[in-house]
Coordinates of C-alpha atoms in Angstrom, one line a residue:
Chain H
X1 CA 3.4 -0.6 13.3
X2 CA 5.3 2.2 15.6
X3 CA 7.3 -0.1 17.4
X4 CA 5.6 1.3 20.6
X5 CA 4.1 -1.5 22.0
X6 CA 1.5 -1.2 25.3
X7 CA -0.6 -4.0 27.2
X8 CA -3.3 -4.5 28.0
X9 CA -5.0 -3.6 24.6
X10 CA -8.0 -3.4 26.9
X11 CA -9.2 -3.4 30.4
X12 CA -12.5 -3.6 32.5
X13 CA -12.6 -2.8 36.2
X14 CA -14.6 -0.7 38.8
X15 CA -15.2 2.3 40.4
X16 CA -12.5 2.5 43.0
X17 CA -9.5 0.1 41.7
X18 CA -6.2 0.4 40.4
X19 CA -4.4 -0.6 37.2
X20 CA -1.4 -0.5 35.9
X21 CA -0.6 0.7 32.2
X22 CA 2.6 -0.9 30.6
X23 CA 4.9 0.9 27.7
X24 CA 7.6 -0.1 25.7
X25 CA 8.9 2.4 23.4
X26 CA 11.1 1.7 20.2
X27 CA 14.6 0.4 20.7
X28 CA 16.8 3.9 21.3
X29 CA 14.0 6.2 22.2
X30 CA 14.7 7.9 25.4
X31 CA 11.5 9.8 25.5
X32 CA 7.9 8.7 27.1
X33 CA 5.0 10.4 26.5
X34 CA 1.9 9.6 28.2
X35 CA -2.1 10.7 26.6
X36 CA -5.5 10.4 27.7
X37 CA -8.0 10.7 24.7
X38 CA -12.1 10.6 25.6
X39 CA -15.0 11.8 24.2
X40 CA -15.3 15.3 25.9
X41 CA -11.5 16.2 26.8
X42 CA -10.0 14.8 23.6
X43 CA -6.3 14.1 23.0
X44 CA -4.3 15.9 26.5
X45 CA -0.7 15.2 27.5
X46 CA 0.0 13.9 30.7
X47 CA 3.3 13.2 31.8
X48 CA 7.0 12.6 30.2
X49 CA 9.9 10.7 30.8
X50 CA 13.0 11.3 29.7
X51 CA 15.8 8.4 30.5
X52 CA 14.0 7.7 33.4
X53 CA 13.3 11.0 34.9
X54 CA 10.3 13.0 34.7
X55 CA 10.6 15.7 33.1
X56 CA 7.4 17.8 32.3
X57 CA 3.8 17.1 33.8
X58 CA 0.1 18.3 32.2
X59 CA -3.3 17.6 33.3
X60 CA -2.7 14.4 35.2
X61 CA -4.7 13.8 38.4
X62 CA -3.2 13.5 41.4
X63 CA -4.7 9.7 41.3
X64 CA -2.7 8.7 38.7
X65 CA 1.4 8.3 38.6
X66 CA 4.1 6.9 36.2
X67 CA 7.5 6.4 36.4
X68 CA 9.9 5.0 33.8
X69 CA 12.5 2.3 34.2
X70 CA 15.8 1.4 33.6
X71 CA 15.6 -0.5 30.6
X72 CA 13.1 2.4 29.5
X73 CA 9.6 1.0 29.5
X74 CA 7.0 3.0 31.6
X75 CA 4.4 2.6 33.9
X76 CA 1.3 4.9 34.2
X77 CA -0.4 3.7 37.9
X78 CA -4.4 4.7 38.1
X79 CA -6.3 4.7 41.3
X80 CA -9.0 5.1 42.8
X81 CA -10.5 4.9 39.5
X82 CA -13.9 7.2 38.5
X83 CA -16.4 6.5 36.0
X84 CA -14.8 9.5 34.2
X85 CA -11.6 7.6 34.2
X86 CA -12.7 5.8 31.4
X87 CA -10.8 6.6 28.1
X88 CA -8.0 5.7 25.6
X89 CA -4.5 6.1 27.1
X90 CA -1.6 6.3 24.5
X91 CA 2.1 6.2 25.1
X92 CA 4.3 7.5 22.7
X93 CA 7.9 7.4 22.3
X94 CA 11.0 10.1 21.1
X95 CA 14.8 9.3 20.5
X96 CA 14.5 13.0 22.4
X97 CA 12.5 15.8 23.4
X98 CA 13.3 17.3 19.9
X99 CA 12.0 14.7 18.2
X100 CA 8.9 12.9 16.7
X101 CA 6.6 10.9 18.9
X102 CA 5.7 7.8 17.7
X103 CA 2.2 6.6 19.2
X104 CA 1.8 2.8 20.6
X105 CA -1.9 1.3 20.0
X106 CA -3.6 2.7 23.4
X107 CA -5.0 0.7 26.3
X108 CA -8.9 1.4 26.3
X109 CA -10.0 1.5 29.8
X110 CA -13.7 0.7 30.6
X111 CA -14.6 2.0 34.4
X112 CA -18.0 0.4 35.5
Chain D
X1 CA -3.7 29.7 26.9
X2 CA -3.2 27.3 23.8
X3 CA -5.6 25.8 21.5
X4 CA -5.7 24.1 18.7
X5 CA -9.1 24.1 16.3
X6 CA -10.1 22.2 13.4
X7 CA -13.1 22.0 11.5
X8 CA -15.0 18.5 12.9
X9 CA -15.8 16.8 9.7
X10 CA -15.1 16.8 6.0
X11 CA -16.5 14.5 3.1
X12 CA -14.5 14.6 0.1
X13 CA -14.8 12.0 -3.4
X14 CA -12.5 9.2 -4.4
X15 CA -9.9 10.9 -6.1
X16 CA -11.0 14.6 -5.3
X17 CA -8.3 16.5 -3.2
X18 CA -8.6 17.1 0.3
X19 CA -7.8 20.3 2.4
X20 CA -8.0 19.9 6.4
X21 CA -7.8 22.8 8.0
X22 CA -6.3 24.1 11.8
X23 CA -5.5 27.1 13.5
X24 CA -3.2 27.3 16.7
X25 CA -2.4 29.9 19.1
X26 CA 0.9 29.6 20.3
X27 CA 3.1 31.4 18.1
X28 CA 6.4 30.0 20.1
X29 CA 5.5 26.6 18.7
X30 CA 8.5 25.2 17.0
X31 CA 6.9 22.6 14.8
X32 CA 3.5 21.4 13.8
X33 CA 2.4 17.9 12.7
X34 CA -0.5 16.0 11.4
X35 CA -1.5 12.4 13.2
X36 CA -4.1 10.1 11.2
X37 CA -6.1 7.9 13.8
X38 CA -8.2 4.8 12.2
X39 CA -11.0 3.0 14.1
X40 CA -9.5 1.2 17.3
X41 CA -6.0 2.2 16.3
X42 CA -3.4 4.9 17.3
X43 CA -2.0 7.9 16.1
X44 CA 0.0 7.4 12.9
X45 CA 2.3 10.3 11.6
X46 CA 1.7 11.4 8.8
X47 CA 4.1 14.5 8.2
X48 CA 5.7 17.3 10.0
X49 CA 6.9 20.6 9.6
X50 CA 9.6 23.2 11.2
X51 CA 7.9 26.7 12.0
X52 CA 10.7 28.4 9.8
X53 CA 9.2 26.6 7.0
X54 CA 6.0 27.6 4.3
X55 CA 6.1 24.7 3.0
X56 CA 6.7 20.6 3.1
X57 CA 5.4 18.2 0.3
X58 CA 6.0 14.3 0.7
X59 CA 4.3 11.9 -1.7
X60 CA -0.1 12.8 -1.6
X61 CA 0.8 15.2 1.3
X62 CA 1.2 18.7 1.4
X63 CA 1.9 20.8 4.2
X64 CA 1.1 24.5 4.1
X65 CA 2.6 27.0 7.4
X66 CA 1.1 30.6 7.6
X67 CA 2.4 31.7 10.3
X68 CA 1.2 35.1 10.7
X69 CA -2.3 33.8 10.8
X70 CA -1.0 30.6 12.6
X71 CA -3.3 28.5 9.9
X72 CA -1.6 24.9 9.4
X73 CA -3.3 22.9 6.5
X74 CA -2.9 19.5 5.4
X75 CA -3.9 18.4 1.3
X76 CA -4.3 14.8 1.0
X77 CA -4.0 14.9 -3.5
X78 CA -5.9 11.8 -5.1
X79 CA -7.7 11.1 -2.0
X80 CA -8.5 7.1 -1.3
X81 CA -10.7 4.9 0.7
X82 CA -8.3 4.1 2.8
X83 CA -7.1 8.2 3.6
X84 CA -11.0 7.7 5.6
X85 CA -9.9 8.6 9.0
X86 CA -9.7 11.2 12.1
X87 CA -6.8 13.1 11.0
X88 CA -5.5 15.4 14.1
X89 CA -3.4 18.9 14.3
X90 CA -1.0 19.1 17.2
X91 CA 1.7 21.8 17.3
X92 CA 4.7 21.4 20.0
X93 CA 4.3 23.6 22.8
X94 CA 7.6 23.3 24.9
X95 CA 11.4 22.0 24.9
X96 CA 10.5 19.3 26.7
X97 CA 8.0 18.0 23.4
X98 CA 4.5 18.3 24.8
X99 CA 1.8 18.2 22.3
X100 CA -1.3 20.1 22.2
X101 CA -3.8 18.4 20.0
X102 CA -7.0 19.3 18.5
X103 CA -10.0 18.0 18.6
X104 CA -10.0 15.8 15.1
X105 CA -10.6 16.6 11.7
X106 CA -12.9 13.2 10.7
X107 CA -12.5 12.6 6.9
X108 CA -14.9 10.5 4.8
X109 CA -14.1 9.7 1.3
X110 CA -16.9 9.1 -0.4
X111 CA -16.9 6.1 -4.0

């Protein structure tokens, strides 16, 4: 166990809706990472956090947002969902930029 | 722009050694780890290593750094069962701690 915890483990919706991905990251870590892992794209970084601000983006679609909160947990907001939407997402956590990221348990997301 | 490649697949016996392989491009990357993944879990880590460094042993693992062919390998001694997993290369790009993964090393250890 990471200490990373993220709900829902899974999640079914369609073409068109939005969900809401929810992160906690071990007690102390400032850090946020958000992932996207499928079958053709693989593991790619999406956005981080850092004590609430963002602070570096990667391939994240213009659908999709996060933000992270005062008491540190994070958000990552999908829309407008597409079949291709459909994938692993991970959060993972860092007491800093500088340091380790520790992975949560993903939320699989089915998009029928 | 950067990439990260490892070999797909590896089968190795109980109790044999195993060597996983990657190669990265970005020769600014400050450090390089290994992630295992298990079926329907996350990334675990297993081991890390600074870019000033050849070398990093911790228990079964050994880390090996060359950096002037940017090969990272990871040797799993006394291989288990349980070491049956997708284990991933990702070396840190940038200050901020982005990762650039590759596509999965998947490791069956055979009885």
């Amino acid at each position: 166990d990471s200490g990373v915890t993220q709900t829902p483990k899974h999640l079914i919706t369609a073409t068109g809706q939005r969900v809401t991905l929810r992160c906690s990251p071990r007690s102390g870590d400032l850090s946020v990472y958000w992932y996207q892992q499928s079958l053709d794209q693989g593991l790619q970084f999406l956005i981080q956090y850092y004590n609430g601000e963002e602070r570096a983006k990667g391939n994240i679609l213009e659908r999709f947002s996060a933000q992270q909160f005062p008491d540190l947990h994070s958000e990552l907001n999908l829309s407008s969902l597409e079949l291709g939407d459909s994938a692993l997402y991970f959060c993972a956590s860092a007491e800093s930029s500088y340091n380790e990221q520790f992975f949560g348990p993903g939320t699989r997301l089915t998009v029928l | 722009g950067e990439d990260v490649e490892q070999s797909l697949f590896l089968s190795v016996r109980e109790g044999d050694s195993s060597v996983i392989n990657c190669t990265y491009t970005d020769s600014s990357s400050t450090y390089l780890y290994w992630y295992k993944q298990e079926p329907g879990a996350g990334l675990q880590l297993l081991t890390y290593i600074f870019s000033n460094m050849d070398m990093k042993q911790d228990q079964r693992l050994t880390v090996l750094l060359n950096k002037k062919d940017k090969h990272l390998s990871l040797r799993i001694a006394d291989t288990q069962t349980g070491d049956s997993a997708i284990y991933f290369c990702a070396e840190r790009t940038d200050s901020w701690g982005k990762l650039q993964f590759g596509a999965g090393t998947q490791v069956v250890v055979t009885p």
